[in-house]
């Protein structure tokens, strides 16, 4: 049995589908602060399998210990946490509380109950301003906002824990920019309020919920002047988690990138989404967004070598699947 914290969220719900399809049993622990229980109904519909749902907060150590022992969990996939860079600047204490203290409580519960295998959702944001590209896993770590620092702190806690007890098995997965949705269109990203991220915003323009996209900066040192990112299909990402989990039968601690290795600009994403949706995306070039980097993308050799995993889905597939989800669920899970 695998405990999936934050399993009702965007990435966690797709990972649950991948886990159930791989024959694993799943118990989800989520407080639904940024998700809907309906996502988990849909996960079961897609996979034709049942999972167990526990509504609880990761800062509640007793609740986690109870779940780990009652369900005889052997490993944890840890997605739960807050993820907005902007909010983390405005409310750093909330972010350190939910992400760092929450993760610490989870790890203590694991230690106490003898569950020593964990896959952790980290982020390319831990690398900070690129010293070189692509980011390899040994690129210096220098998070440049509170959200990124919470991810780096949690990584450090896990590395320290492994040093103190090398019977742990720790997979730190550094995601690049997850987009897209399950091919069924039944689950996908459902941001609350105005989306901060590019593809969810573009999708809401396409469906008519927003008038136009603001492109944050057209004067970067990139081929077309707009920001470049490594977008990865959320189902490729989910499959990467299953590969990482399968390595945890032996004690080890590693950090690995999950990206495609290819960068796409904002204008390339707009064109790909227009082609996938058949809708025009009106946009306007605006000043740069504070804290944004010009370009970054993943080195992927280590993931291929270590996990035997590679992202296979194209930007076109990411946009087509994202659009299927958005157009069949115009208001998300609401
Ligand atoms: P999400 O907000 O959709 O999912 C997070 C889930 O955790 C939600 O279901 C939420 O209700 C739950 N949650 C939050 N705080 C909780 C708490 N204290 N106790 C219990 N449950 C709690 O986000 P996501 O995009 O699915 O991201 C999942 C993980 O991946 C996060 O840790 C995020 O930081 C990380 N990550 C995301 C991205 C991205 O771009 N989406 C990139 C890199 C890393
Ligand atoms: C992508 C590109 C924007 C919105 C963030 C976090 C990162 C990780 C993933 C969790 C940039 C441009 C965006 C818009 C735009 N999350 N853009 N108009 O900033 O690369 O990464 O999410 O770990 O930590 O920082 O993603 O989707 O916000 O932006 O022009 O309305 O799209 O400037 O070039 P980002 P994003």
mmCIF file of C-alpha atoms and ligand atoms in Angstrom:
data_model
loop_
_atom_site.group_PDB
_atom_site.id
_atom_site.type_symbol
_atom_site.label_atom_id
_atom_site.label_comp_id
_atom_site.label_asym_id
_atom_site.label_seq_id
_atom_site.Cartn_x
_atom_site.Cartn_y
_atom_site.Cartn_z
ATOM 1 C CA UNK A 1 0.000 0.000 0.000
ATOM 2 C CA UNK A 2 1.340 3.398 -1.019
ATOM 3 C CA UNK A 3 0.415 6.537 0.941
ATOM 4 C CA UNK A 4 -0.051 9.411 -1.522
ATOM 5 C CA UNK A 5 -0.145 12.792 0.237
ATOM 6 C CA UNK A 6 -1.820 15.470 -1.872
ATOM 7 C CA UNK A 7 -3.205 12.738 -4.114
ATOM 8 C CA UNK A 8 -6.302 14.753 -5.042
ATOM 9 C CA UNK A 9 -4.198 17.547 -6.570
ATOM 10 C CA UNK A 10 -3.139 18.042 -10.143
ATOM 11 C CA UNK A 11 -0.008 15.891 -10.245
ATOM 12 C CA UNK A 12 -1.018 13.567 -7.402
ATOM 13 C CA UNK A 13 -4.262 12.533 -9.129
ATOM 14 C CA UNK A 14 -2.364 11.599 -12.295
ATOM 15 C CA UNK A 15 0.207 9.718 -10.222
ATOM 16 C CA UNK A 16 -2.636 7.775 -8.560
ATOM 17 C CA UNK A 17 -3.824 6.664 -12.008
ATOM 18 C CA UNK A 18 -0.292 5.530 -12.883
ATOM 19 C CA UNK A 19 0.128 3.716 -9.545
ATOM 20 C CA UNK A 20 -3.218 1.915 -9.785
ATOM 21 C CA UNK A 21 -2.462 0.953 -13.393
ATOM 22 C CA UNK A 22 0.877 -0.457 -12.228
ATOM 23 C CA UNK A 23 -1.001 -2.688 -9.776
ATOM 24 C CA UNK A 24 -0.247 -0.741 -6.585
ATOM 25 C CA UNK A 25 -2.791 -0.156 -3.826
ATOM 26 C CA UNK A 26 -3.236 3.478 -2.839
ATOM 27 C CA UNK A 27 -4.392 5.468 0.187
ATOM 28 C CA UNK A 28 -4.649 9.217 -0.421
ATOM 29 C CA UNK A 29 -4.240 11.715 2.420
ATOM 30 C CA UNK A 30 -5.356 15.225 1.456
ATOM 31 C CA UNK A 31 -6.986 18.180 3.213
ATOM 32 C CA UNK A 32 -8.530 19.364 -0.101
ATOM 33 C CA UNK A 33 -7.288 22.933 0.438
ATOM 34 C CA UNK A 34 -6.498 23.136 -3.277
ATOM 35 C CA UNK A 35 -8.393 20.221 -4.781
ATOM 36 C CA UNK A 36 -11.700 18.401 -5.010
ATOM 37 C CA UNK A 37 -12.661 14.891 -3.844
ATOM 38 C CA UNK A 38 -14.255 14.522 -7.288
ATOM 39 C CA UNK A 39 -10.772 14.175 -8.773
ATOM 40 C CA UNK A 40 -10.383 10.920 -6.823
ATOM 41 C CA UNK A 41 -13.752 9.627 -8.063
ATOM 42 C CA UNK A 42 -12.490 10.255 -11.578
ATOM 43 C CA UNK A 43 -9.173 8.516 -10.855
ATOM 44 C CA UNK A 44 -11.151 5.397 -9.872
ATOM 45 C CA UNK A 45 -13.347 5.746 -12.962
ATOM 46 C CA UNK A 46 -10.288 5.893 -15.244
ATOM 47 C CA UNK A 47 -8.430 3.025 -13.634
ATOM 48 C CA UNK A 48 -11.407 0.827 -12.788
ATOM 49 C CA UNK A 49 -9.853 0.320 -9.330
ATOM 50 C CA UNK A 50 -10.667 1.557 -5.844
ATOM 51 C CA UNK A 51 -8.495 3.664 -3.596
ATOM 52 C CA UNK A 52 -8.887 4.792 0.007
ATOM 53 C CA UNK A 53 -9.275 8.469 0.894
ATOM 54 C CA UNK A 54 -8.401 10.042 4.243
ATOM 55 C CA UNK A 55 -9.137 13.722 4.779
ATOM 56 C CA UNK A 56 -6.323 15.041 6.975
ATOM 57 C CA UNK A 57 -3.528 17.579 7.113
ATOM 58 C CA UNK A 58 0.105 16.539 6.745
ATOM 59 C CA UNK A 59 0.892 18.633 9.831
ATOM 60 C CA UNK A 60 -1.203 16.177 11.878
ATOM 61 C CA UNK A 61 1.461 13.619 12.769
ATOM 62 C CA UNK A 62 -0.918 11.352 14.698
ATOM 63 C CA UNK A 63 -3.273 11.128 11.721
ATOM 64 C CA UNK A 64 -0.395 10.163 9.435
ATOM 65 C CA UNK A 65 0.925 7.528 11.846
ATOM 66 C CA UNK A 66 -2.557 6.045 12.030
ATOM 67 C CA UNK A 67 -2.859 5.845 8.236
ATOM 68 C CA UNK A 68 0.617 4.347 7.829
ATOM 69 C CA UNK A 69 -0.018 1.593 10.367
ATOM 70 C CA UNK A 70 -3.717 0.894 9.681
ATOM 71 C CA UNK A 71 -3.119 0.509 5.954
ATOM 72 C CA UNK A 72 0.263 -1.225 6.317
ATOM 73 C CA UNK A 73 1.910 1.299 3.995
ATOM 74 C CA UNK A 74 5.305 0.406 2.590
ATOM 75 C CA UNK A 75 6.120 3.711 0.890
ATOM 76 C CA UNK A 76 5.008 7.326 0.605
ATOM 77 C CA UNK A 77 4.609 9.599 -2.406
ATOM 78 C CA UNK A 78 4.616 13.115 -1.029
ATOM 79 C CA UNK A 79 2.842 15.726 -3.176
ATOM 80 C CA UNK A 80 0.996 17.703 -0.480
ATOM 81 C CA UNK A 81 1.995 21.320 -0.119
ATOM 82 C CA UNK A 82 1.444 24.837 -1.382
ATOM 83 C CA UNK A 83 2.935 25.759 -4.746
ATOM 84 C CA UNK A 84 2.430 29.405 -5.699
ATOM 85 C CA UNK A 85 5.639 31.421 -5.948
ATOM 86 C CA UNK A 86 3.723 34.718 -5.641
ATOM 87 C CA UNK A 87 1.767 33.604 -2.553
ATOM 88 C CA UNK A 88 4.971 32.352 -0.953
ATOM 89 C CA UNK A 89 6.469 35.853 -1.204
ATOM 90 C CA UNK A 90 3.343 37.371 0.361
ATOM 91 C CA UNK A 91 2.881 34.669 3.053
ATOM 92 C CA UNK A 92 6.239 33.040 3.749
ATOM 93 C CA UNK A 93 5.262 31.812 7.230
ATOM 94 C CA UNK A 94 2.293 29.926 5.803
ATOM 95 C CA UNK A 95 4.552 28.305 3.200
ATOM 96 C CA UNK A 96 7.227 27.265 5.715
ATOM 97 C CA UNK A 97 4.493 25.913 7.975
ATOM 98 C CA UNK A 98 2.613 23.831 5.402
ATOM 99 C CA UNK A 99 5.560 22.715 3.302
ATOM 100 C CA UNK A 100 8.532 22.428 5.672
ATOM 101 C CA UNK A 101 6.833 21.715 9.002
ATOM 102 C CA UNK A 102 4.225 19.541 7.258
ATOM 103 C CA UNK A 103 6.942 17.473 5.554
ATOM 104 C CA UNK A 104 8.885 17.205 8.810
ATOM 105 C CA UNK A 105 5.822 15.819 10.603
ATOM 106 C CA UNK A 106 5.292 13.340 7.779
ATOM 107 C CA UNK A 107 8.927 12.170 7.970
ATOM 108 C CA UNK A 108 8.674 11.837 11.759
ATOM 109 C CA UNK A 109 5.543 9.725 11.353
ATOM 110 C CA UNK A 110 7.409 7.561 8.836
ATOM 111 C CA UNK A 111 10.396 7.190 11.155
ATOM 112 C CA UNK A 112 8.151 6.228 14.063
ATOM 113 C CA UNK A 113 6.219 3.631 12.083
ATOM 114 C CA UNK A 114 9.239 2.237 10.222
ATOM 115 C CA UNK A 115 8.121 3.321 6.730
ATOM 116 C CA UNK A 116 11.374 4.407 5.112
ATOM 117 C CA UNK A 117 10.649 4.764 1.403
ATOM 118 C CA UNK A 118 9.679 8.106 -0.026
ATOM 119 C CA UNK A 119 9.261 9.799 -3.375
ATOM 120 C CA UNK A 120 9.259 13.586 -2.939
ATOM 121 C CA UNK A 121 7.917 16.286 -5.298
ATOM 122 C CA UNK A 122 10.721 18.788 -5.654
ATOM 123 C CA UNK A 123 11.098 21.382 -8.365
ATOM 124 C CA UNK A 124 13.589 22.770 -10.859
ATOM 125 C CA UNK A 125 13.131 25.995 -8.927
ATOM 126 C CA UNK A 126 15.777 24.712 -6.449
ATOM 127 C CA UNK A 127 18.494 25.461 -9.039
ATOM 128 C CA UNK A 128 17.797 29.216 -9.155
ATOM 129 C CA UNK A 129 19.485 31.490 -11.683
ATOM 130 C CA UNK A 130 21.208 29.219 -14.221
ATOM 131 C CA UNK A 131 25.015 29.116 -14.044
ATOM 132 C CA UNK A 132 24.789 26.865 -17.114
ATOM 133 C CA UNK A 133 22.089 25.059 -19.109
ATOM 134 C CA UNK A 134 20.707 22.499 -19.283
ATOM 135 C CA UNK A 135 20.493 22.194 -15.512
ATOM 136 C CA UNK A 136 22.235 18.961 -14.537
ATOM 137 C CA UNK A 137 21.457 17.498 -11.118
ATOM 138 C CA UNK A 138 24.824 18.734 -9.817
ATOM 139 C CA UNK A 139 24.066 22.342 -10.811
ATOM 140 C CA UNK A 140 24.469 24.537 -7.680
ATOM 141 C CA UNK A 141 21.271 24.793 -5.611
ATOM 142 C CA UNK A 142 20.152 28.346 -4.897
ATOM 143 C CA UNK A 143 16.398 28.837 -4.642
ATOM 144 C CA UNK A 144 15.418 32.463 -5.228
ATOM 145 C CA UNK A 145 11.973 32.668 -3.576
ATOM 146 C CA UNK A 146 10.342 31.323 -0.377
ATOM 147 C CA UNK A 147 8.494 28.530 -2.240
ATOM 148 C CA UNK A 148 11.765 27.343 -3.762
ATOM 149 C CA UNK A 149 13.501 27.546 -0.389
ATOM 150 C CA UNK A 150 10.833 25.309 1.162
ATOM 151 C CA UNK A 151 11.589 22.691 -1.527
ATOM 152 C CA UNK A 152 15.333 22.986 -0.944
ATOM 153 C CA UNK A 153 14.906 22.709 2.841
ATOM 154 C CA UNK A 154 12.795 19.570 2.467
ATOM 155 C CA UNK A 155 15.411 18.075 0.129
ATOM 156 C CA UNK A 156 18.092 18.869 2.750
ATOM 157 C CA UNK A 157 16.047 17.261 5.532
ATOM 158 C CA UNK A 158 15.698 14.093 3.455
ATOM 159 C CA UNK A 159 19.427 14.002 2.618
ATOM 160 C CA UNK A 160 20.300 14.474 6.307
ATOM 161 C CA UNK A 161 17.851 11.767 7.315
ATOM 162 C CA UNK A 162 19.392 9.330 4.839
ATOM 163 C CA UNK A 163 22.894 10.056 6.197
ATOM 164 C CA UNK A 164 21.691 9.366 9.740
ATOM 165 C CA UNK A 165 19.826 6.187 8.724
ATOM 166 C CA UNK A 166 21.045 4.707 5.429
ATOM 167 C CA UNK A 167 18.277 2.128 5.472
ATOM 168 C CA UNK A 168 15.967 4.836 4.068
ATOM 169 C CA UNK A 169 15.219 4.971 0.349
ATOM 170 C CA UNK A 170 14.665 8.508 -0.912
ATOM 171 C CA UNK A 171 13.794 9.661 -4.425
ATOM 172 C CA UNK A 172 13.809 13.433 -4.879
ATOM 173 C CA UNK A 173 12.146 14.292 -8.194
ATOM 174 C CA UNK A 174 12.770 17.771 -9.594
ATOM 175 C CA UNK A 175 9.869 18.588 -11.902
ATOM 176 C CA UNK A 176 10.203 21.091 -14.717
ATOM 177 C CA UNK A 177 6.889 22.588 -15.979
ATOM 178 C CA UNK A 178 4.090 19.980 -15.779
ATOM 179 C CA UNK A 179 1.186 20.591 -18.188
ATOM 180 C CA UNK A 180 -1.468 18.562 -19.989
ATOM 181 C CA UNK A 181 -3.950 16.105 -18.547
ATOM 182 C CA UNK A 182 -4.856 12.433 -18.611
ATOM 183 C CA UNK A 183 -5.807 11.388 -22.152
ATOM 184 C CA UNK A 184 -9.404 10.663 -21.013
ATOM 185 C CA UNK A 185 -10.047 14.368 -20.265
ATOM 186 C CA UNK A 186 -11.555 13.290 -16.923
ATOM 187 C CA UNK A 187 -8.843 14.740 -14.665
ATOM 188 C CA UNK A 188 -6.627 17.777 -15.093
ATOM 189 C CA UNK A 189 -5.372 20.998 -13.548
ATOM 190 C CA UNK A 190 -8.094 23.091 -11.900
ATOM 191 C CA UNK A 191 -6.511 26.251 -10.503
ATOM 192 C CA UNK A 192 -8.503 28.302 -8.004
ATOM 193 C CA UNK A 193 -8.871 31.976 -9.003
ATOM 194 C CA UNK A 194 -6.730 33.542 -11.712
ATOM 195 C CA UNK A 195 -4.141 31.029 -12.940
ATOM 196 C CA UNK A 196 -0.509 32.057 -12.427
ATOM 197 C CA UNK A 197 0.835 29.460 -14.812
ATOM 198 C CA UNK A 198 0.948 29.795 -18.563
ATOM 199 C CA UNK A 199 -0.928 26.782 -19.919
ATOM 200 C CA UNK A 200 -3.895 26.943 -17.491
ATOM 201 C CA UNK A 201 -4.261 30.644 -18.355
ATOM 202 C CA UNK A 202 -4.076 29.963 -22.095
ATOM 203 C CA UNK A 203 -6.681 27.198 -21.696
ATOM 204 C CA UNK A 204 -9.055 29.593 -19.899
ATOM 205 C CA UNK A 205 -8.624 32.143 -22.711
ATOM 206 C CA UNK A 206 -9.415 29.416 -25.256
ATOM 207 C CA UNK A 207 -12.595 28.401 -23.404
ATOM 208 C CA UNK A 208 -13.692 32.052 -23.094
ATOM 209 C CA UNK A 209 -13.217 32.495 -19.327
ATOM 210 C CA UNK A 210 -10.531 35.194 -19.908
ATOM 211 C CA UNK A 211 -10.230 37.776 -22.692
ATOM 212 C CA UNK A 212 -6.541 37.644 -23.463
ATOM 213 C CA UNK A 213 -3.175 36.386 -22.281
ATOM 214 C CA UNK A 214 -0.533 38.758 -20.968
ATOM 215 C CA UNK A 215 2.865 37.608 -22.178
ATOM 216 C CA UNK A 216 5.287 38.585 -19.427
ATOM 217 C CA UNK A 217 8.246 39.987 -21.357
ATOM 218 C CA UNK A 218 9.130 40.050 -25.033
ATOM 219 C CA UNK A 219 12.718 41.235 -24.663
ATOM 220 C CA UNK A 220 14.487 38.237 -23.118
ATOM 221 C CA UNK A 221 17.685 36.915 -24.656
ATOM 222 C CA UNK A 222 15.816 33.972 -26.232
ATOM 223 C CA UNK A 223 15.087 33.193 -29.900
ATOM 224 C CA UNK A 224 11.746 35.086 -29.965
ATOM 225 C CA UNK A 225 12.252 37.251 -26.861
ATOM 226 C CA UNK A 226 9.728 35.374 -24.671
ATOM 227 C CA UNK A 227 10.521 33.077 -21.733
ATOM 228 C CA UNK A 228 11.624 29.501 -22.446
ATOM 229 C CA UNK A 229 10.643 26.524 -20.248
ATOM 230 C CA UNK A 230 10.799 22.741 -20.332
ATOM 231 C CA UNK A 231 7.113 21.692 -20.419
ATOM 232 C CA UNK A 232 6.475 18.059 -19.527
ATOM 233 C CA UNK A 233 3.267 16.065 -19.946
ATOM 234 C CA UNK A 234 1.788 15.267 -16.528
ATOM 235 C CA UNK A 235 1.324 11.584 -17.520
ATOM 236 C CA UNK A 236 5.024 11.318 -18.433
ATOM 237 C CA UNK A 237 5.715 12.834 -15.031
ATOM 238 C CA UNK A 238 3.364 10.328 -13.364
ATOM 239 C CA UNK A 239 5.114 7.433 -15.101
ATOM 240 C CA UNK A 240 8.459 8.782 -13.834
ATOM 241 C CA UNK A 241 7.119 8.415 -10.275
ATOM 242 C CA UNK A 242 6.298 4.749 -10.802
ATOM 243 C CA UNK A 243 9.826 4.184 -12.156
ATOM 244 C CA UNK A 244 11.346 5.980 -9.168
ATOM 245 C CA UNK A 245 9.247 3.976 -6.717
ATOM 246 C CA UNK A 246 10.429 0.706 -8.235
ATOM 247 C CA UNK A 247 14.040 1.644 -7.377
ATOM 248 C CA UNK A 248 13.249 2.089 -3.711
ATOM 249 C CA UNK A 249 13.379 -1.616 -2.932
ATOM 250 C CA UNK A 250 17.010 -0.930 -2.040
ATOM 251 C CA UNK A 251 18.178 1.864 0.283
ATOM 252 C CA UNK A 252 19.528 4.906 -1.531
ATOM 253 C CA UNK A 253 19.034 8.639 -1.859
ATOM 254 C CA UNK A 254 18.973 10.408 -5.195
ATOM 255 C CA UNK A 255 17.733 13.618 -6.790
ATOM 256 C CA UNK A 256 16.796 13.498 -10.453
ATOM 257 C CA UNK A 257 15.278 15.861 -13.022
ATOM 258 C CA UNK A 258 11.947 15.043 -14.636
ATOM 259 C CA UNK A 259 11.829 17.109 -17.815
ATOM 260 C CA UNK A 260 11.993 16.591 -21.566
ATOM 261 C CA UNK A 261 15.289 18.372 -22.153
ATOM 262 C CA UNK A 262 13.692 20.716 -24.709
ATOM 263 C CA UNK A 263 12.703 24.331 -24.151
ATOM 264 C CA UNK A 264 9.625 26.018 -25.651
ATOM 265 C CA UNK A 265 8.924 29.749 -25.694
ATOM 266 C CA UNK A 266 5.661 31.372 -24.640
ATOM 267 C CA UNK A 267 4.845 32.124 -28.283
ATOM 268 C CA UNK A 268 5.509 28.488 -29.261
ATOM 269 C CA UNK A 269 3.120 27.338 -26.530
ATOM 270 C CA UNK A 270 0.451 29.767 -27.745
ATOM 271 C CA UNK A 271 0.784 28.470 -31.323
ATOM 272 C CA UNK A 272 0.675 24.826 -30.200
ATOM 273 C CA UNK A 273 -2.428 25.478 -28.079
ATOM 274 C CA UNK A 274 -4.145 27.306 -30.942
ATOM 275 C CA UNK A 275 -3.477 24.341 -33.214
ATOM 276 C CA UNK A 276 -4.747 21.843 -30.619
ATOM 277 C CA UNK A 277 -7.903 23.781 -29.737
ATOM 278 C CA UNK A 278 -8.759 25.457 -33.027
ATOM 279 C CA UNK A 279 -9.215 28.658 -30.984
ATOM 280 C CA UNK A 280 -7.350 31.903 -31.383
ATOM 281 C CA UNK A 281 -5.477 33.073 -28.281
ATOM 282 C CA UNK A 282 -5.375 36.882 -28.223
ATOM 283 C CA UNK A 283 -2.281 38.086 -26.380
ATOM 284 C CA UNK A 284 -0.357 41.226 -25.571
ATOM 285 C CA UNK A 285 3.334 41.539 -24.730
ATOM 286 C CA UNK A 286 3.695 43.137 -21.265
ATOM 287 C CA UNK A 287 6.658 44.014 -19.060
ATOM 288 C CA UNK A 288 8.577 41.107 -17.499
ATOM 289 C CA UNK A 289 7.100 39.439 -14.399
ATOM 290 C CA UNK A 290 9.186 39.977 -11.234
ATOM 291 C CA UNK A 291 11.347 36.971 -10.372
ATOM 292 C CA UNK A 292 11.061 35.248 -13.775
ATOM 293 C CA UNK A 293 14.102 33.649 -15.408
ATOM 294 C CA UNK A 294 14.680 33.982 -19.164
ATOM 295 C CA UNK A 295 15.126 30.300 -19.931
ATOM 296 C CA UNK A 296 15.734 26.928 -18.319
ATOM 297 C CA UNK A 297 15.417 23.275 -19.228
ATOM 298 C CA UNK A 298 16.489 19.894 -17.907
ATOM 299 C CA UNK A 299 19.447 17.657 -18.515
ATOM 300 C CA UNK A 300 17.790 14.252 -18.909
ATOM 301 C CA UNK A 301 20.702 11.776 -19.117
ATOM 302 C CA UNK A 302 20.660 10.888 -15.431
ATOM 303 C CA UNK A 303 16.909 10.127 -15.448
ATOM 304 C CA UNK A 304 17.345 7.854 -18.449
ATOM 305 C CA UNK A 305 20.298 6.051 -16.894
ATOM 306 C CA UNK A 306 18.928 5.780 -13.354
ATOM 307 C CA UNK A 307 15.186 5.301 -13.904
ATOM 308 C CA UNK A 308 15.166 3.918 -17.426
ATOM 309 C CA UNK A 309 12.548 6.617 -17.988
ATOM 310 C CA UNK A 310 12.163 9.249 -20.683
ATOM 311 C CA UNK A 311 9.382 11.739 -21.410
ATOM 312 C CA UNK A 312 7.769 10.746 -24.708
ATOM 313 C CA UNK A 313 4.778 13.052 -25.190
ATOM 314 C CA UNK A 314 5.147 16.146 -27.425
ATOM 315 C CA UNK A 315 4.085 19.740 -26.793
ATOM 316 C CA UNK A 316 1.241 19.099 -29.251
ATOM 317 C CA UNK A 317 0.024 16.164 -27.149
ATOM 318 C CA UNK A 318 0.311 18.249 -23.953
ATOM 319 C CA UNK A 319 -1.879 20.972 -25.484
ATOM 320 C CA UNK A 320 -4.363 18.527 -27.025
ATOM 321 C CA UNK A 321 -4.825 16.680 -23.717
ATOM 322 C CA UNK A 322 -5.002 19.901 -21.704
ATOM 323 C CA UNK A 323 -7.655 21.181 -24.118
ATOM 324 C CA UNK A 324 -9.671 17.928 -23.897
ATOM 325 C CA UNK A 325 -9.800 18.336 -20.108
ATOM 326 C CA UNK A 326 -10.595 22.093 -20.271
ATOM 327 C CA UNK A 327 -13.241 21.836 -22.984
ATOM 328 C CA UNK A 328 -15.068 18.913 -21.386
ATOM 329 C CA UNK A 329 -14.834 20.539 -17.921
ATOM 330 C CA UNK A 330 -15.077 24.314 -18.610
ATOM 331 C CA UNK A 331 -15.293 25.086 -14.886
ATOM 332 C CA UNK A 332 -12.937 22.366 -13.728
ATOM 333 C CA UNK A 333 -14.343 20.149 -10.970
ATOM 334 C CA UNK A 334 -16.869 22.835 -9.878
HETATM 335 P P1 LIG B 1 -1.877 20.886 -6.195
HETATM 336 O O1 LIG B 1 -2.115 22.103 -5.372
HETATM 337 O O2 LIG B 1 -2.811 20.604 -7.310
HETATM 338 O O3 LIG B 1 -1.831 19.597 -5.262
HETATM 339 C C1 LIG B 1 -1.393 19.632 -3.928
HETATM 340 C C2 LIG B 1 -2.365 18.810 -3.098
HETATM 341 O O4 LIG B 1 -1.929 18.823 -1.738
HETATM 342 C C3 LIG B 1 -3.785 19.375 -3.117
HETATM 343 O O5 LIG B 1 -4.699 18.323 -3.306
HETATM 344 C C4 LIG B 1 -3.952 20.011 -1.737
HETATM 345 O O6 LIG B 1 -5.278 19.999 -1.313
HETATM 346 C C5 LIG B 1 -3.031 19.137 -0.909
HETATM 347 N N1 LIG B 1 -2.495 19.807 0.285
HETATM 348 C C6 LIG B 1 -1.882 21.016 0.344
HETATM 349 N N2 LIG B 1 -1.495 21.272 1.605
HETATM 350 C C7 LIG B 1 -1.854 20.205 2.347
HETATM 351 C C8 LIG B 1 -1.714 19.881 3.719
HETATM 352 N N3 LIG B 1 -1.156 20.723 4.594
HETATM 353 N N4 LIG B 1 -2.177 18.678 4.152
HETATM 354 C C9 LIG B 1 -2.773 17.825 3.273
HETATM 355 N N5 LIG B 1 -2.934 18.091 1.962
HETATM 356 C C10 LIG B 1 -2.479 19.266 1.516
HETATM 357 O O7 LIG B 1 -0.376 20.980 -6.721
HETATM 358 P P2 LIG B 1 0.371 20.074 -7.814
HETATM 359 O O8 LIG B 1 0.618 20.925 -8.993
HETATM 360 O O9 LIG B 1 -0.316 18.789 -7.966
HETATM 361 O O10 LIG B 1 1.760 19.879 -7.092
HETATM 362 C C11 LIG B 1 2.048 18.714 -6.327
HETATM 363 C C12 LIG B 1 3.427 18.840 -5.732
HETATM 364 O O11 LIG B 1 4.377 19.020 -6.780
HETATM 365 C C13 LIG B 1 3.590 20.055 -4.810
HETATM 366 O O12 LIG B 1 4.428 19.677 -3.743
HETATM 367 C C14 LIG B 1 4.288 21.065 -5.685
HETATM 368 O O13 LIG B 1 5.067 21.962 -4.932
HETATM 369 C C15 LIG B 1 5.163 20.166 -6.542
HETATM 370 N N6 LIG B 1 5.529 20.778 -7.833
HETATM 371 C C16 LIG B 1 4.538 21.252 -8.644
HETATM 372 C C17 LIG B 1 4.886 21.838 -9.862
HETATM 373 C C18 LIG B 1 3.838 22.412 -10.761
HETATM 374 O O14 LIG B 1 4.163 23.237 -11.611
HETATM 375 N N7 LIG B 1 2.577 22.018 -10.656
HETATM 376 C C19 LIG B 1 6.223 21.917 -10.230
HETATM 377 C C20 LIG B 1 7.200 21.405 -9.383
HETATM 378 C C21 LIG B 1 6.825 20.835 -8.174
HETATM 379 C C1 LIG B 2 6.021 29.928 -17.808
HETATM 380 C C2 LIG B 2 6.395 31.029 -18.791
HETATM 381 C C3 LIG B 2 6.210 33.219 -17.851
HETATM 382 C C4 LIG B 2 1.859 33.181 -17.284
HETATM 383 C C5 LIG B 2 6.381 28.078 -12.037
HETATM 384 C C6 LIG B 2 7.134 28.076 -10.742
HETATM 385 C C7 LIG B 2 8.004 26.847 -10.657
HETATM 386 C C8 LIG B 2 7.200 25.570 -10.913
HETATM 387 C C9 LIG B 2 6.381 25.673 -12.155
HETATM 388 C C10 LIG B 2 6.437 24.580 -8.889
HETATM 389 C C11 LIG B 2 7.242 32.139 -18.164
HETATM 390 C C12 LIG B 2 5.202 33.050 -18.970
HETATM 391 C C13 LIG B 2 3.162 32.824 -17.610
HETATM 392 C C14 LIG B 2 1.222 34.216 -18.016
HETATM 393 C C15 LIG B 2 3.212 34.452 -19.348
HETATM 394 N N1 LIG B 2 6.252 25.307 -9.881
HETATM 395 N N2 LIG B 2 3.833 33.457 -18.616
HETATM 396 N N3 LIG B 2 1.931 34.810 -19.030
HETATM 397 O O1 LIG B 2 7.237 30.517 -13.785
HETATM 398 O O2 LIG B 2 8.299 28.731 -15.242
HETATM 399 O O3 LIG B 2 7.335 28.110 -13.106
HETATM 400 O O4 LIG B 2 5.610 26.887 -12.144
HETATM 401 O O5 LIG B 2 7.465 24.091 -8.474
HETATM 402 O O6 LIG B 2 8.572 26.861 -9.396
HETATM 403 O O7 LIG B 2 7.933 29.243 -10.684
HETATM 404 O O8 LIG B 2 5.816 28.732 -14.909
HETATM 405 O O9 LIG B 2 3.735 28.703 -16.178
HETATM 406 O O10 LIG B 2 4.136 30.583 -14.530
HETATM 407 O O11 LIG B 2 5.451 30.509 -16.645
HETATM 408 O O12 LIG B 2 3.810 35.049 -20.269
HETATM 409 O O13 LIG B 2 0.077 34.594 -17.759
HETATM 410 O O14 LIG B 2 5.175 31.670 -19.226
HETATM 411 O O15 LIG B 2 6.739 34.532 -17.864
HETATM 412 O O16 LIG B 2 8.132 32.579 -19.159
HETATM 413 P P1 LIG B 2 7.251 29.140 -14.277
HETATM 414 P P2 LIG B 2 4.694 29.630 -15.530
#
